[in-house]
């Protein structure tokens, strides 16, 4: 697990960067999430680091790489988000600020166990998306802007790469003994996952609805009809592909480290380790 420094040109990316407008806007809404969440994640791991058993030097090394990768993720998404917001979506910054305030509130008022369980829930989404971006997204990204695709494939590949760091830290601290493995290792972890998913989906849903409404105001009847078809196709894809994979995260024997590595994922990441991190030319 290493830290990569991609150089992606966001300057010419349009909000409708994929043929399916709803898919592009869903990803644009999702892109707001890392900007506040990943700096918060870094703070959570820094708090957890001092509580790890002295024998877990392996986890401390993984945490350092995790923090380095997440630092690049939120920086890249901030650049991307600025370009998208300037195209007629000024309220995105307000959503981001409210989410950041929520997360800071969790640090102040909730336990480290809750924050780590939430963090693991968030990271479990990235592990699912990592597989999808490399094995199930071909139709949705065909003809899409290669720079936007590069952002998402690089990000989701690294999310898959460090998929078990928060999971392992949480279990190292709170799944000790039989009762700890049952209550904290399963039930409380599931609580944190559901809380994180519901909380973040609330923001994503509102941001997506806002962006779609802004689009509708600028569309004629034909454009609106096309957008409705795109939304229907996106929802069908999510129900058929995303949600069945997500449900596996709730199984009692779930362990992200055992997930099958998606084809070509690490070959793709190696391209960002060449030419000083320049994004691959063929990214779709």
mmCIF file of N, CA, C and O in Angstrom, residues 143-238:
data_model
loop_
_atom_site.group_PDB
_atom_site.id
_atom_site.type_symbol
_atom_site.label_atom_id
_atom_site.label_comp_id
_atom_site.label_asym_id
_atom_site.label_seq_id
_atom_site.Cartn_x
_atom_site.Cartn_y
_atom_site.Cartn_z
ATOM 1 N N UNK A 143 -17.655 6.377 -23.381
ATOM 2 C CA UNK A 143 -17.839 7.715 -23.923
ATOM 3 C C UNK A 143 -17.740 8.827 -22.904
ATOM 4 O O UNK A 143 -17.973 9.999 -23.231
ATOM 5 N N UNK A 144 -17.378 8.507 -21.660
ATOM 6 C CA UNK A 144 -17.286 9.526 -20.608
ATOM 7 C C UNK A 144 -15.950 10.264 -20.690
ATOM 8 O O UNK A 144 -14.998 9.804 -21.318
ATOM 9 N N UNK A 145 -15.891 11.424 -20.032
ATOM 10 C CA UNK A 145 -14.663 12.204 -19.971
ATOM 11 C C UNK A 145 -13.589 11.379 -19.259
ATOM 12 O O UNK A 145 -13.766 10.973 -18.098
ATOM 13 N N UNK A 146 -12.464 11.124 -19.912
ATOM 14 C CA UNK A 146 -11.442 10.255 -19.301
ATOM 15 C C UNK A 146 -10.841 10.817 -18.020
ATOM 16 O O UNK A 146 -10.392 10.054 -17.164
ATOM 17 N N UNK A 147 -10.832 12.138 -17.873
ATOM 18 C CA UNK A 147 -10.266 12.702 -16.646
ATOM 19 C C UNK A 147 -11.188 12.461 -15.446
ATOM 20 O O UNK A 147 -10.712 12.182 -14.342
ATOM 21 N N UNK A 148 -12.498 12.568 -15.659
ATOM 22 C CA UNK A 148 -13.437 12.269 -14.578
ATOM 23 C C UNK A 148 -13.370 10.788 -14.223
ATOM 24 O O UNK A 148 -13.377 10.413 -13.040
ATOM 25 N N UNK A 149 -13.277 9.938 -15.236
ATOM 26 C CA UNK A 149 -13.170 8.502 -14.985
ATOM 27 C C UNK A 149 -11.876 8.189 -14.234
ATOM 28 O O UNK A 149 -11.843 7.361 -13.324
ATOM 29 N N UNK A 150 -10.788 8.869 -14.587
ATOM 30 C CA UNK A 150 -9.512 8.647 -13.904
ATOM 31 C C UNK A 150 -9.614 8.960 -12.418
ATOM 32 O O UNK A 150 -9.082 8.220 -11.575
ATOM 33 N N UNK A 151 -10.279 10.059 -12.079
ATOM 34 C CA UNK A 151 -10.462 10.406 -10.668
ATOM 35 C C UNK A 151 -11.140 9.266 -9.921
ATOM 36 O O UNK A 151 -10.668 8.836 -8.856
ATOM 37 N N UNK A 152 -12.244 8.778 -10.479
ATOM 38 C CA UNK A 152 -13.021 7.780 -9.765
ATOM 39 C C UNK A 152 -12.347 6.418 -9.739
ATOM 40 O O UNK A 152 -12.368 5.734 -8.705
ATOM 41 N N UNK A 153 -11.734 6.011 -10.849
ATOM 42 C CA UNK A 153 -11.094 4.694 -10.848
ATOM 43 C C UNK A 153 -9.876 4.675 -9.931
ATOM 44 O O UNK A 153 -9.652 3.700 -9.194
ATOM 45 N N UNK A 154 -9.084 5.737 -9.952
ATOM 46 C CA UNK A 154 -7.933 5.823 -9.031
ATOM 47 C C UNK A 154 -8.408 5.810 -7.588
ATOM 48 O O UNK A 154 -7.899 5.051 -6.751
ATOM 49 N N UNK A 155 -9.409 6.656 -7.282
ATOM 50 C CA UNK A 155 -9.886 6.758 -5.912
ATOM 51 C C UNK A 155 -10.462 5.431 -5.439
ATOM 52 O O UNK A 155 -10.115 4.927 -4.361
ATOM 53 N N UNK A 156 -11.351 4.829 -6.226
ATOM 54 C CA UNK A 156 -11.987 3.592 -5.798
ATOM 55 C C UNK A 156 -11.004 2.432 -5.744
ATOM 56 O O UNK A 156 -11.136 1.530 -4.917
ATOM 57 N N UNK A 157 -9.995 2.452 -6.602
ATOM 58 C CA UNK A 157 -8.961 1.409 -6.527
ATOM 59 C C UNK A 157 -8.197 1.504 -5.214
ATOM 60 O O UNK A 157 -7.905 0.482 -4.564
ATOM 61 N N UNK A 158 -7.868 2.727 -4.784
ATOM 62 C CA UNK A 158 -7.165 2.878 -3.511
ATOM 63 C C UNK A 158 -8.084 2.570 -2.329
ATOM 64 O O UNK A 158 -7.627 2.057 -1.301
ATOM 65 N N UNK A 159 -9.369 2.897 -2.458
ATOM 66 C CA UNK A 159 -10.307 2.515 -1.399
ATOM 67 C C UNK A 159 -10.328 1.001 -1.234
ATOM 68 O O UNK A 159 -10.370 0.484 -0.110
ATOM 69 N N UNK A 160 -10.293 0.286 -2.355
ATOM 70 C CA UNK A 160 -10.239 -1.174 -2.268
ATOM 71 C C UNK A 160 -8.910 -1.616 -1.671
ATOM 72 O O UNK A 160 -8.864 -2.532 -0.837
ATOM 73 N N UNK A 161 -7.832 -0.955 -2.068
ATOM 74 C CA UNK A 161 -6.511 -1.334 -1.572
ATOM 75 C C UNK A 161 -6.429 -1.230 -0.052
ATOM 76 O O UNK A 161 -5.866 -2.103 0.616
ATOM 77 N N UNK A 162 -6.991 -0.172 0.529
ATOM 78 C CA UNK A 162 -6.905 -0.018 1.996
ATOM 79 C C UNK A 162 -8.228 -0.363 2.697
ATOM 80 O O UNK A 162 -8.514 0.114 3.797
ATOM 81 N N UNK A 163 -8.987 -1.257 2.077
ATOM 82 C CA UNK A 163 -10.350 -1.575 2.501
ATOM 83 C C UNK A 163 -10.464 -2.123 3.919
ATOM 84 O O UNK A 163 -11.511 -1.988 4.550
ATOM 85 N N UNK A 164 -9.393 -2.760 4.436
ATOM 86 C CA UNK A 164 -9.535 -3.412 5.735
ATOM 87 C C UNK A 164 -8.866 -2.654 6.881
ATOM 88 O O UNK A 164 -8.871 -3.133 8.013
ATOM 89 N N UNK A 165 -8.321 -1.466 6.630
ATOM 90 C CA UNK A 165 -7.585 -0.771 7.687
ATOM 91 C C UNK A 165 -8.512 -0.377 8.835
ATOM 92 O O UNK A 165 -8.255 -0.715 10.004
ATOM 93 N N UNK A 166 -9.604 0.328 8.544
ATOM 94 C CA UNK A 166 -10.524 0.724 9.618
ATOM 95 C C UNK A 166 -11.166 -0.489 10.276
ATOM 96 O O UNK A 166 -11.356 -0.517 11.505
ATOM 97 N N UNK A 167 -11.493 -1.489 9.492
ATOM 98 C CA UNK A 167 -12.071 -2.731 10.012
ATOM 99 C C UNK A 167 -11.124 -3.382 11.019
ATOM 100 O O UNK A 167 -11.543 -3.773 12.117
ATOM 101 N N UNK A 168 -9.852 -3.480 10.672
ATOM 102 C CA UNK A 168 -8.884 -4.134 11.551
ATOM 103 C C UNK A 168 -8.622 -3.308 12.806
ATOM 104 O O UNK A 168 -8.456 -3.866 13.901
ATOM 105 N N UNK A 169 -8.567 -1.996 12.668
ATOM 106 C CA UNK A 169 -8.357 -1.140 13.841
ATOM 107 C C UNK A 169 -9.531 -1.264 14.808
ATOM 108 O O UNK A 169 -9.353 -1.421 16.024
ATOM 109 N N UNK A 170 -10.747 -1.192 14.257
ATOM 110 C CA UNK A 170 -11.933 -1.317 15.096
ATOM 111 C C UNK A 170 -11.915 -2.639 15.865
ATOM 112 O O UNK A 170 -12.146 -2.675 17.086
ATOM 113 N N UNK A 171 -11.622 -3.728 15.164
ATOM 114 C CA UNK A 171 -11.627 -5.039 15.826
ATOM 115 C C UNK A 171 -10.478 -5.179 16.821
ATOM 116 O O UNK A 171 -10.638 -5.817 17.871
ATOM 117 N N UNK A 172 -9.327 -4.594 16.516
ATOM 118 C CA UNK A 172 -8.196 -4.671 17.446
ATOM 119 C C UNK A 172 -8.524 -3.993 18.765
ATOM 120 O O UNK A 172 -8.082 -4.433 19.841
ATOM 121 N N UNK A 173 -9.336 -2.938 18.713
ATOM 122 C CA UNK A 173 -9.649 -2.185 19.931
ATOM 123 C C UNK A 173 -10.887 -2.705 20.659
ATOM 124 O O UNK A 173 -10.944 -2.658 21.896
ATOM 125 N N UNK A 174 -11.879 -3.191 19.914
ATOM 126 C CA UNK A 174 -13.181 -3.440 20.535
ATOM 127 C C UNK A 174 -13.715 -4.859 20.405
ATOM 128 O O UNK A 174 -14.785 -5.152 20.953
ATOM 129 N N UNK A 175 -13.020 -5.738 19.718
ATOM 130 C CA UNK A 175 -13.528 -7.110 19.559
ATOM 131 C C UNK A 175 -12.697 -8.114 20.344
ATOM 132 O O UNK A 175 -12.342 -9.183 19.838
ATOM 133 N N UNK A 176 -12.378 -7.785 21.563
ATOM 134 C CA UNK A 176 -11.588 -8.663 22.414
ATOM 135 C C UNK A 176 -12.519 -9.542 23.255
ATOM 136 O O UNK A 176 -13.494 -9.061 23.817
ATOM 137 N N UNK A 177 -12.190 -10.808 23.337
ATOM 138 C CA UNK A 177 -13.014 -11.715 24.109
ATOM 139 C C UNK A 177 -14.273 -12.119 23.362
ATOM 140 O O UNK A 177 -14.653 -11.507 22.360
ATOM 141 N N UNK A 178 -14.954 -13.154 23.885
ATOM 142 C CA UNK A 178 -16.142 -13.680 23.204
ATOM 143 C C UNK A 178 -17.241 -12.625 23.096
ATOM 144 O O UNK A 178 -17.821 -12.419 22.020
ATOM 145 N N UNK A 179 -17.533 -11.921 24.217
ATOM 146 C CA UNK A 179 -18.605 -10.924 24.186
ATOM 147 C C UNK A 179 -18.231 -9.757 23.274
ATOM 148 O O UNK A 179 -19.079 -9.248 22.541
ATOM 149 N N UNK A 180 -16.974 -9.357 23.292
ATOM 150 C CA UNK A 180 -16.545 -8.276 22.422
ATOM 151 C C UNK A 180 -16.683 -8.644 20.956
ATOM 152 O O UNK A 180 -17.081 -7.820 20.134
ATOM 153 N N UNK A 181 -16.357 -9.896 20.625
ATOM 154 C CA UNK A 181 -16.489 -10.330 19.238
ATOM 155 C C UNK A 181 -17.952 -10.364 18.799
ATOM 156 O O UNK A 181 -18.270 -10.062 17.646
ATOM 157 N N UNK A 182 -18.841 -10.712 19.719
ATOM 158 C CA UNK A 182 -20.266 -10.803 19.358
ATOM 159 C C UNK A 182 -20.903 -9.418 19.326
ATOM 160 O O UNK A 182 -21.495 -9.012 18.320
ATOM 161 N N UNK A 183 -20.786 -8.683 20.456
ATOM 162 C CA UNK A 183 -21.502 -7.411 20.553
ATOM 163 C C UNK A 183 -20.836 -6.306 19.729
ATOM 164 O O UNK A 183 -21.464 -5.689 18.873
ATOM 165 N N UNK A 184 -19.553 -6.079 19.981
ATOM 166 C CA UNK A 184 -18.872 -5.019 19.242
ATOM 167 C C UNK A 184 -18.487 -5.463 17.821
ATOM 168 O O UNK A 184 -18.658 -4.721 16.855
ATOM 169 N N UNK A 185 -17.969 -6.693 17.738
ATOM 170 C CA UNK A 185 -17.461 -7.158 16.451
ATOM 171 C C UNK A 185 -18.527 -7.347 15.410
ATOM 172 O O UNK A 185 -18.236 -7.239 14.205
ATOM 173 N N UNK A 186 -19.767 -7.598 15.851
ATOM 174 C CA UNK A 186 -20.848 -7.725 14.867
ATOM 175 C C UNK A 186 -21.926 -6.666 15.061
ATOM 176 O O UNK A 186 -22.101 -5.797 14.218
ATOM 177 N N UNK A 187 -22.654 -6.702 16.172
ATOM 178 C CA UNK A 187 -23.846 -5.870 16.301
ATOM 179 C C UNK A 187 -23.525 -4.377 16.293
ATOM 180 O O UNK A 187 -24.186 -3.599 15.595
ATOM 181 N N UNK A 188 -22.515 -3.970 17.061
ATOM 182 C CA UNK A 188 -22.205 -2.536 17.068
ATOM 183 C C UNK A 188 -21.573 -2.107 15.748
ATOM 184 O O UNK A 188 -21.810 -0.997 15.271
ATOM 185 N N UNK A 189 -20.785 -2.987 15.143
ATOM 186 C CA UNK A 189 -20.229 -2.662 13.822
ATOM 187 C C UNK A 189 -21.343 -2.451 12.807
ATOM 188 O O UNK A 189 -21.296 -1.508 12.009
ATOM 189 N N UNK A 190 -22.364 -3.307 12.843
ATOM 190 C CA UNK A 190 -23.500 -3.158 11.927
ATOM 191 C C UNK A 190 -24.235 -1.853 12.203
ATOM 192 O O UNK A 190 -24.640 -1.139 11.277
ATOM 193 N N UNK A 191 -24.391 -1.517 13.484
ATOM 194 C CA UNK A 191 -25.017 -0.240 13.841
ATOM 195 C C UNK A 191 -24.239 0.924 13.226
ATOM 196 O O UNK A 191 -24.822 1.835 12.632
ATOM 197 N N UNK A 192 -22.902 0.905 13.361
ATOM 198 C CA UNK A 192 -22.092 1.970 12.792
ATOM 199 C C UNK A 192 -22.209 2.030 11.288
ATOM 200 O O UNK A 192 -22.286 3.124 10.700
ATOM 201 N N UNK A 193 -22.238 0.864 10.640
ATOM 202 C CA UNK A 193 -22.375 0.833 9.179
ATOM 203 C C UNK A 193 -23.702 1.433 8.737
ATOM 204 O O UNK A 193 -23.751 2.255 7.820
ATOM 205 N N UNK A 194 -24.779 0.997 9.374
ATOM 206 C CA UNK A 194 -26.108 1.499 8.991
ATOM 207 C C UNK A 194 -26.207 2.990 9.247
ATOM 208 O O UNK A 194 -26.738 3.751 8.424
ATOM 209 N N UNK A 195 -25.681 3.436 10.380
ATOM 210 C CA UNK A 195 -25.716 4.871 10.698
ATOM 211 C C UNK A 195 -24.960 5.661 9.642
ATOM 212 O O UNK A 195 -25.465 6.679 9.131
ATOM 213 N N UNK A 196 -23.748 5.220 9.314
ATOM 214 C CA UNK A 196 -22.935 5.938 8.325
ATOM 215 C C UNK A 196 -23.619 5.967 6.967
ATOM 216 O O UNK A 196 -23.679 7.015 6.305
ATOM 217 N N UNK A 197 -24.137 4.822 6.544
ATOM 218 C CA UNK A 197 -24.769 4.755 5.229
ATOM 219 C C UNK A 197 -26.008 5.633 5.154
ATOM 220 O O UNK A 197 -26.226 6.342 4.167
ATOM 221 N N UNK A 198 -26.838 5.591 6.206
ATOM 222 C CA UNK A 198 -28.041 6.413 6.215
ATOM 223 C C UNK A 198 -27.695 7.907 6.256
ATOM 224 O O UNK A 198 -28.290 8.726 5.550
ATOM 225 N N UNK A 199 -26.734 8.259 7.078
ATOM 226 C CA UNK A 199 -26.320 9.653 7.221
ATOM 227 C C UNK A 199 -25.769 10.204 5.913
ATOM 228 O O UNK A 199 -26.179 11.274 5.435
ATOM 229 N N UNK A 200 -24.863 9.454 5.300
ATOM 230 C CA UNK A 200 -24.236 9.919 4.066
ATOM 231 C C UNK A 200 -25.203 9.869 2.887
ATOM 232 O O UNK A 200 -25.190 10.754 2.027
ATOM 233 N N UNK A 201 -26.056 8.840 2.851
ATOM 234 C CA UNK A 201 -27.037 8.765 1.769
ATOM 235 C C UNK A 201 -28.012 9.932 1.846
ATOM 236 O O UNK A 201 -28.482 10.423 0.811
ATOM 237 N N UNK A 202 -28.315 10.382 3.057
ATOM 238 C CA UNK A 202 -29.173 11.552 3.190
ATOM 239 C C UNK A 202 -28.572 12.764 2.497
ATOM 240 O O UNK A 202 -29.251 13.483 1.755
ATOM 241 N N UNK A 203 -27.301 12.997 2.728
ATOM 242 C CA UNK A 203 -26.627 14.119 2.065
ATOM 243 C C UNK A 203 -26.536 13.902 0.558
ATOM 244 O O UNK A 203 -26.809 14.800 -0.234
ATOM 245 N N UNK A 204 -26.135 12.689 0.152
ATOM 246 C CA UNK A 204 -26.000 12.414 -1.274
ATOM 247 C C UNK A 204 -27.335 12.567 -1.988
ATOM 248 O O UNK A 204 -27.409 13.135 -3.087
ATOM 249 N N UNK A 205 -28.404 12.065 -1.365
ATOM 250 C CA UNK A 205 -29.722 12.172 -1.977
ATOM 251 C C UNK A 205 -30.160 13.613 -2.150
ATOM 252 O O UNK A 205 -30.707 13.993 -3.202
ATOM 253 N N UNK A 206 -29.915 14.440 -1.135
ATOM 254 C CA UNK A 206 -30.312 15.850 -1.232
ATOM 255 C C UNK A 206 -29.471 16.597 -2.264
ATOM 256 O O UNK A 206 -29.985 17.444 -3.011
ATOM 257 N N UNK A 207 -28.187 16.302 -2.310
ATOM 258 C CA UNK A 207 -27.327 16.960 -3.294
ATOM 259 C C UNK A 207 -27.686 16.539 -4.717
ATOM 260 O O UNK A 207 -27.734 17.359 -5.628
ATOM 261 N N UNK A 208 -27.935 15.256 -4.891
ATOM 262 C CA UNK A 208 -28.333 14.761 -6.209
ATOM 263 C C UNK A 208 -29.644 15.406 -6.646
ATOM 264 O O UNK A 208 -29.774 15.866 -7.792
ATOM 265 N N UNK A 209 -30.628 15.469 -5.747
ATOM 266 C CA UNK A 209 -31.917 16.079 -6.077
ATOM 267 C C UNK A 209 -31.743 17.554 -6.449
ATOM 268 O O UNK A 209 -32.375 18.048 -7.389
ATOM 269 N N UNK A 210 -30.880 18.238 -5.714
ATOM 270 C CA UNK A 210 -30.613 19.654 -6.012
ATOM 271 C C UNK A 210 -30.002 19.820 -7.404
ATOM 272 O O UNK A 210 -30.432 20.678 -8.196
ATOM 273 N N UNK A 211 -29.032 19.006 -7.737
ATOM 274 C CA UNK A 211 -28.364 19.125 -9.029
ATOM 275 C C UNK A 211 -29.307 18.759 -10.180
ATOM 276 O O UNK A 211 -29.326 19.427 -11.222
ATOM 277 N N UNK A 212 -30.119 17.739 -9.982
ATOM 278 C CA UNK A 212 -31.084 17.354 -11.014
ATOM 279 C C UNK A 212 -32.120 18.454 -11.225
ATOM 280 O O UNK A 212 -32.510 18.751 -12.364
ATOM 281 N N UNK A 213 -32.558 19.079 -10.144
ATOM 282 C CA UNK A 213 -33.525 20.174 -10.268
ATOM 283 C C UNK A 213 -32.912 21.358 -11.018
ATOM 284 O O UNK A 213 -33.576 21.997 -11.847
ATOM 285 N N UNK A 214 -31.657 21.664 -10.715
ATOM 286 C CA UNK A 214 -30.981 22.730 -11.459
ATOM 287 C C UNK A 214 -30.915 22.393 -12.948
ATOM 288 O O UNK A 214 -31.098 23.262 -13.804
ATOM 289 N N UNK A 215 -30.660 21.131 -13.258
ATOM 290 C CA UNK A 215 -30.601 20.706 -14.656
ATOM 291 C C UNK A 215 -31.956 20.847 -15.335
ATOM 292 O O UNK A 215 -32.054 21.317 -16.476
ATOM 293 N N UNK A 216 -33.011 20.419 -14.655
ATOM 294 C CA UNK A 216 -34.348 20.464 -15.253
ATOM 295 C C UNK A 216 -34.749 21.891 -15.639
ATOM 296 O O UNK A 216 -35.404 22.111 -16.663
ATOM 297 N N UNK A 217 -34.340 22.842 -14.818
ATOM 298 C CA UNK A 217 -34.711 24.227 -15.097
ATOM 299 C C UNK A 217 -34.118 24.747 -16.401
ATOM 300 O O UNK A 217 -34.642 25.676 -16.999
ATOM 301 N N UNK A 218 -33.015 24.134 -16.839
ATOM 302 C CA UNK A 218 -32.346 24.577 -18.065
ATOM 303 C C UNK A 218 -32.657 23.688 -19.267
ATOM 304 O O UNK A 218 -32.122 23.913 -20.348
ATOM 305 N N UNK A 219 -33.540 22.683 -19.092
ATOM 306 C CA UNK A 219 -33.800 21.715 -20.149
ATOM 307 C C UNK A 219 -35.136 21.959 -20.831
ATOM 308 O O UNK A 219 -36.093 22.426 -20.208
ATOM 309 N N UNK A 220 -35.196 21.595 -22.105
ATOM 310 C CA UNK A 220 -36.470 21.576 -22.806
ATOM 311 C C UNK A 220 -37.149 20.234 -22.546
ATOM 312 O O UNK A 220 -36.650 19.392 -21.790
ATOM 313 N N UNK A 221 -38.283 20.022 -23.199
ATOM 314 C CA UNK A 221 -39.050 18.800 -22.949
ATOM 315 C C UNK A 221 -38.263 17.537 -23.315
ATOM 316 O O UNK A 221 -38.290 16.540 -22.586
ATOM 317 N N UNK A 222 -37.535 17.592 -24.429
ATOM 318 C CA UNK A 222 -36.749 16.432 -24.858
ATOM 319 C C UNK A 222 -35.625 16.143 -23.869
ATOM 320 O O UNK A 222 -35.335 14.977 -23.550
ATOM 321 N N UNK A 223 -34.984 17.205 -23.375
ATOM 322 C CA UNK A 223 -33.908 17.024 -22.408
ATOM 323 C C UNK A 223 -34.413 16.432 -21.108
ATOM 324 O O UNK A 223 -33.760 15.557 -20.510
ATOM 325 N N UNK A 224 -35.582 16.886 -20.677
ATOM 326 C CA UNK A 224 -36.170 16.358 -19.447
ATOM 327 C C UNK A 224 -36.537 14.888 -19.606
ATOM 328 O O UNK A 224 -36.324 14.078 -18.687
ATOM 329 N N UNK A 225 -37.061 14.531 -20.766
ATOM 330 C CA UNK A 225 -37.416 13.130 -21.010
ATOM 331 C C UNK A 225 -36.173 12.245 -20.992
ATOM 332 O O UNK A 225 -36.178 11.139 -20.443
ATOM 333 N N UNK A 226 -35.091 12.745 -21.588
ATOM 334 C CA UNK A 226 -33.843 11.986 -21.573
ATOM 335 C C UNK A 226 -33.326 11.823 -20.151
ATOM 336 O O UNK A 226 -32.868 10.744 -19.764
ATOM 337 N N UNK A 227 -33.420 12.898 -19.364
ATOM 338 C CA UNK A 227 -32.953 12.837 -17.984
ATOM 339 C C UNK A 227 -33.757 11.819 -17.190
ATOM 340 O O UNK A 227 -33.200 11.048 -16.394
ATOM 341 N N UNK A 228 -35.062 11.788 -17.407
ATOM 342 C CA UNK A 228 -35.906 10.801 -16.712
ATOM 343 C C UNK A 228 -35.499 9.378 -17.072
ATOM 344 O O UNK A 228 -35.471 8.486 -16.209
ATOM 345 N N UNK A 229 -35.178 9.143 -18.334
ATOM 346 C CA UNK A 229 -34.723 7.807 -18.751
ATOM 347 C C UNK A 229 -33.391 7.457 -18.087
ATOM 348 O O UNK A 229 -33.171 6.321 -17.666
ATOM 349 N N UNK A 230 -32.514 8.456 -17.996
ATOM 350 C CA UNK A 230 -31.214 8.221 -17.362
ATOM 351 C C UNK A 230 -31.372 7.879 -15.884
ATOM 352 O O UNK A 230 -30.681 6.994 -15.353
ATOM 353 N N UNK A 231 -32.265 8.586 -15.203
ATOM 354 C CA UNK A 231 -32.498 8.308 -13.782
ATOM 355 C C UNK A 231 -33.037 6.897 -13.598
ATOM 356 O O UNK A 231 -32.600 6.155 -12.701
ATOM 357 N N UNK A 232 -33.962 6.509 -14.454
ATOM 358 C CA UNK A 232 -34.531 5.163 -14.378
ATOM 359 C C UNK A 232 -33.453 4.103 -14.600
ATOM 360 O O UNK A 232 -33.389 3.103 -13.881
ATOM 361 N N UNK A 233 -32.574 4.328 -15.584
ATOM 362 C CA UNK A 233 -31.496 3.374 -15.869
ATOM 363 C C UNK A 233 -30.520 3.295 -14.707
ATOM 364 O O UNK A 233 -30.033 2.211 -14.362
ATOM 365 N N UNK A 234 -30.214 4.437 -14.087
ATOM 366 C CA UNK A 234 -29.297 4.446 -12.946
ATOM 367 C C UNK A 234 -29.884 3.677 -11.769
ATOM 368 O O UNK A 234 -29.184 2.873 -11.130
ATOM 369 N N UNK A 235 -31.151 3.908 -11.474
ATOM 370 C CA UNK A 235 -31.788 3.203 -10.362
ATOM 371 C C UNK A 235 -31.816 1.694 -10.612
ATOM 372 O O UNK A 235 -31.592 0.902 -9.689
ATOM 373 N N UNK A 236 -32.054 1.304 -11.841
ATOM 374 C CA UNK A 236 -32.061 -0.116 -12.182
ATOM 375 C C UNK A 236 -30.677 -0.718 -11.962
ATOM 376 O O UNK A 236 -30.547 -1.819 -11.418
ATOM 377 N N UNK A 237 -29.644 0.010 -12.365
ATOM 378 C CA UNK A 237 -28.271 -0.457 -12.167
ATOM 379 C C UNK A 237 -27.956 -0.596 -10.682
ATOM 380 O O UNK A 237 -27.358 -1.594 -10.252
ATOM 381 N N UNK A 238 -28.354 0.388 -9.889
ATOM 382 C CA UNK A 238 -28.072 0.335 -8.458
ATOM 383 C C UNK A 238 -28.752 -0.859 -7.799
ATOM 384 O O UNK A 238 -28.142 -1.549 -6.968
#
